[in-house]
PDB file of C-alpha atoms in Angstrom:
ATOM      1  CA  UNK Q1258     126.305 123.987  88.822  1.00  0.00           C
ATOM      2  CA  UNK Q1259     123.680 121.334  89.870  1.00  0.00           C
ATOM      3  CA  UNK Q1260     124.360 117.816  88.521  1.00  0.00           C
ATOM      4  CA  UNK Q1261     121.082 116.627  86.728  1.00  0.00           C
ATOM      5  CA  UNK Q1262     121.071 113.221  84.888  1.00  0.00           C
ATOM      6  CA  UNK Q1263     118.327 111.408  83.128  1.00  0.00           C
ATOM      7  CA  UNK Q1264     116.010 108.300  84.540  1.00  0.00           C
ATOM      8  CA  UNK Q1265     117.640 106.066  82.392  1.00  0.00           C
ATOM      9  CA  UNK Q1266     121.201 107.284  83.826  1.00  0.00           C
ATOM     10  CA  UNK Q1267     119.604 106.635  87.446  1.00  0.00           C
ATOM     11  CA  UNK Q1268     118.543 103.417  86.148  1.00  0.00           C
ATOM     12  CA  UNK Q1269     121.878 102.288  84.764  1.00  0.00           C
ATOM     13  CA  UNK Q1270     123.648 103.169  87.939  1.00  0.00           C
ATOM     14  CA  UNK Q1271     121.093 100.916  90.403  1.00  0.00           C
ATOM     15  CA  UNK Q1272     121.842  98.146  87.851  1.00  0.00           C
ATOM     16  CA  UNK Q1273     125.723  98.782  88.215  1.00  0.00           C
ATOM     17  CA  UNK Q1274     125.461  99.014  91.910  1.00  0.00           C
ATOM     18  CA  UNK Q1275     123.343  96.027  92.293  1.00  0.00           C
ATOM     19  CA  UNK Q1276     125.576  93.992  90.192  1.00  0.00           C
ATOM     20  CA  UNK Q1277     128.472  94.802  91.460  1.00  0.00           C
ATOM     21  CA  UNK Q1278     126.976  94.545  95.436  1.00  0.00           C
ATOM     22  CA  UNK Q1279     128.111  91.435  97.627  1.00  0.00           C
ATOM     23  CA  UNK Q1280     125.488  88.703  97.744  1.00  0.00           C
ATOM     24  CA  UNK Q1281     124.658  89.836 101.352  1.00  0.00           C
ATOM     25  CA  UNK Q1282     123.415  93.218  99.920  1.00  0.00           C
ATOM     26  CA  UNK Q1283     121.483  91.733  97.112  1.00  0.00           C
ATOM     27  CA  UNK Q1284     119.954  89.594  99.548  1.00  0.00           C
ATOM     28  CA  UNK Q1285     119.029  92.527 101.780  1.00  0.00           C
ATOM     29  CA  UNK Q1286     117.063  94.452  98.349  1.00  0.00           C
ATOM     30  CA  UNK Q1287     115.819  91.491  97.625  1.00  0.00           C
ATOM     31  CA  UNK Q1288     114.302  90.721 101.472  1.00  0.00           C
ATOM     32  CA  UNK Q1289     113.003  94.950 101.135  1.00  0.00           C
ATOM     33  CA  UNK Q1290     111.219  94.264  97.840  1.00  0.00           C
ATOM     34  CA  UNK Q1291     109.517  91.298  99.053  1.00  0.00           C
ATOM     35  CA  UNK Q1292     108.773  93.065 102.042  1.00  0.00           C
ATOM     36  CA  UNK Q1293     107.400  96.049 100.490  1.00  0.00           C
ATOM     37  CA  UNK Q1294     105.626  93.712  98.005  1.00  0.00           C
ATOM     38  CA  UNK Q1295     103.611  91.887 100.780  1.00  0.00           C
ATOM     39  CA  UNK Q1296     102.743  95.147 102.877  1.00  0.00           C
ATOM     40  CA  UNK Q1297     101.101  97.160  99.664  1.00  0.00           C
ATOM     41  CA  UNK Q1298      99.142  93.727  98.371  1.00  0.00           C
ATOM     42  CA  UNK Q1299      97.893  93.574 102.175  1.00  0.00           C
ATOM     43  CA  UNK Q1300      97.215  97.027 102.584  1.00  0.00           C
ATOM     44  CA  UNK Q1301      95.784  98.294  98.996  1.00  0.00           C
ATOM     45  CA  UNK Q1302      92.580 100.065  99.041  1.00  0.00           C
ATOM     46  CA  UNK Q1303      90.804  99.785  95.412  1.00  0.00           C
ATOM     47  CA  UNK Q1304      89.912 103.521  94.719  1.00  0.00           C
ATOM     48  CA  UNK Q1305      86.565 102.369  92.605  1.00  0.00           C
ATOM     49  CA  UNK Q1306      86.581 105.671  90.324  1.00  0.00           C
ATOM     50  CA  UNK Q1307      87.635 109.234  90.561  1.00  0.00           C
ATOM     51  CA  UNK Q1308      85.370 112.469  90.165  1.00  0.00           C
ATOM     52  CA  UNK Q1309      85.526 115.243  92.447  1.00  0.00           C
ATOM     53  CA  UNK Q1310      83.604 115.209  95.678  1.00  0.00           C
ATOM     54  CA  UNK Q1311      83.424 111.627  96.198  1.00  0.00           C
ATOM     55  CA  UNK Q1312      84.022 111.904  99.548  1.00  0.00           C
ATOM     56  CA  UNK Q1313      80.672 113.379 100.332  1.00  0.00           C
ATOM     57  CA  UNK Q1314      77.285 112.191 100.090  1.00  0.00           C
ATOM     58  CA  UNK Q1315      75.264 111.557  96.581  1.00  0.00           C
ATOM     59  CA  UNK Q1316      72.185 111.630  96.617  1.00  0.00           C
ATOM     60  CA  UNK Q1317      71.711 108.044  96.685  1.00  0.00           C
ATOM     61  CA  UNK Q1318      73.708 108.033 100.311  1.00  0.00           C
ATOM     62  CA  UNK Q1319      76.556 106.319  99.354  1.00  0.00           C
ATOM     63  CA  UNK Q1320      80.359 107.951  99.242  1.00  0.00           C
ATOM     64  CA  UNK Q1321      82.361 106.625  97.017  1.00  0.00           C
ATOM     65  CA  UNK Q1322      85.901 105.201  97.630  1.00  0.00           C
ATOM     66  CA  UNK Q1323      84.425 105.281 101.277  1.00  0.00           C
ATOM     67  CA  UNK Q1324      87.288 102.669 102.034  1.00  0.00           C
ATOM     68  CA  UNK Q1325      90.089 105.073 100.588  1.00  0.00           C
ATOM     69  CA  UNK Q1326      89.029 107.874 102.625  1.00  0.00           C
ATOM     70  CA  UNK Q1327      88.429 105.645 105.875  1.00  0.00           C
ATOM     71  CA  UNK Q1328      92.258 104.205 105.152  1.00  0.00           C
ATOM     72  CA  UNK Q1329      93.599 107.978 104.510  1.00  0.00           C
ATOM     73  CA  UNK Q1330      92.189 109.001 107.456  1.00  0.00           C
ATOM     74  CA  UNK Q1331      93.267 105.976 109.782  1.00  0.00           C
ATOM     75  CA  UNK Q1332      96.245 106.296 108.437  1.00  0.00           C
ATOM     76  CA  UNK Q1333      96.876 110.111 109.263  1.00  0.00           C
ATOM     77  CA  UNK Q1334      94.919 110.200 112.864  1.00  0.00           C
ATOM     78  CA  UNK Q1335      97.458 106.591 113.691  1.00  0.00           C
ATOM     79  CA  UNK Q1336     100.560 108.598 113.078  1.00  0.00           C
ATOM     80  CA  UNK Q1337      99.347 111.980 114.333  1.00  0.00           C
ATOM     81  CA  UNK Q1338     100.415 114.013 110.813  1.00  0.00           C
ATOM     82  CA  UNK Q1339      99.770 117.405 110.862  1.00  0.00           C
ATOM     83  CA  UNK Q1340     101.093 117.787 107.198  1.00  0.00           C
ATOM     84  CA  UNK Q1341     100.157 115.298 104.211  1.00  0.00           C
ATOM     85  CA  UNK Q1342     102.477 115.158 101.126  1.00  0.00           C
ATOM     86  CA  UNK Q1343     100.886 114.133  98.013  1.00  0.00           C
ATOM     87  CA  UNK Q1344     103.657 112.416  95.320  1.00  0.00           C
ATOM     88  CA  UNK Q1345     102.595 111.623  91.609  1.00  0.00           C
ATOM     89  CA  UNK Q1346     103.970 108.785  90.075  1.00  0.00           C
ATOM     90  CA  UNK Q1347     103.152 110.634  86.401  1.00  0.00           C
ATOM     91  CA  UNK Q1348     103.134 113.969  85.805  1.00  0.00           C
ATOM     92  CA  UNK Q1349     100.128 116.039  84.061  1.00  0.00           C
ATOM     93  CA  UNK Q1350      98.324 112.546  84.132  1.00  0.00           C
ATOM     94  CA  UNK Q1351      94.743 113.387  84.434  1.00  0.00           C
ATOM     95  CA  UNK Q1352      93.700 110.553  86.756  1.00  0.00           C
ATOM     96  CA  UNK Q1353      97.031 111.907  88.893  1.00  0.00           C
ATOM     97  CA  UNK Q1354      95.409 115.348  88.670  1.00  0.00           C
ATOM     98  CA  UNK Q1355      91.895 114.269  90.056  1.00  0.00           C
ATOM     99  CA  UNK Q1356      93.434 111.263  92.297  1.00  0.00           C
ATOM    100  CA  UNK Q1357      95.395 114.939  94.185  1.00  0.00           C
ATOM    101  CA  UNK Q1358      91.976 117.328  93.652  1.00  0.00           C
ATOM    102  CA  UNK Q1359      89.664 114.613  95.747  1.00  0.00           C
ATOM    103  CA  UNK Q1360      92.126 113.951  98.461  1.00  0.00           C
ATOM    104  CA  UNK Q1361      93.038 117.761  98.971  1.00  0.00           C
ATOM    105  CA  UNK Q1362      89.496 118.528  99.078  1.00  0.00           C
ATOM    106  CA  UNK Q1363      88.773 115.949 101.092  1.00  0.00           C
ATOM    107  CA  UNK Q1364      91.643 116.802 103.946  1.00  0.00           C
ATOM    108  CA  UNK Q1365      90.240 120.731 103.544  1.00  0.00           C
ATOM    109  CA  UNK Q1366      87.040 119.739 104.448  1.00  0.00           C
TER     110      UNK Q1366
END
């Protein structure tokens, strides 16, 4: 029988571990948060609003989120991916929804 347990279980059991972990290993989460921290604050892309197909061409000539879909796509041609998982921080969140629907239409086309 699978073992499921709650967020808040998974929550209280990082807080154990990292509490009871050496200062060494706290140092080490604490170096890979900061790290983290500085590559997504250098990296971000500001996805300006969300409504399907606004990766193609209005009829005033601009695409919205052009940025987004130029990072997206440098970022799958630089590591050669074949295969593109989508993750969703909230489920049945409607900006979630149409954040997946534009990028999936935009990789199909």
């Amino acid at each position: 029988m699978p073992v499921t347990r709650s967020k808040t279980q998974l929550k209280r059991n990082y807080a154990a571990a990292v509490a009871g972990a050496n200062d060494d290993t706290n140092q080490l989460l604490s170096a890979s948060r900061h790290a983290f921290i500085d590559w997504a604050v250098e990296n971000a892309v500001p996805i300006e609003r969300l409504t399907p197909n606004d990766y193609s061409e209005h009829s005033d000539n601009t695409i919205h989120n052009a940025a987004f879909f130029q990072s997206l796509s440098g970022a799958i041609q630089s590591s050669s991916a074949s295969v593109v998982m989508l993750s969703e921080g909230f489920h049945n969140c409607r900006e979630m929804m149409t954040l997946h629907h534009v990028v999936i239409e935009y990789l199909v086309d």
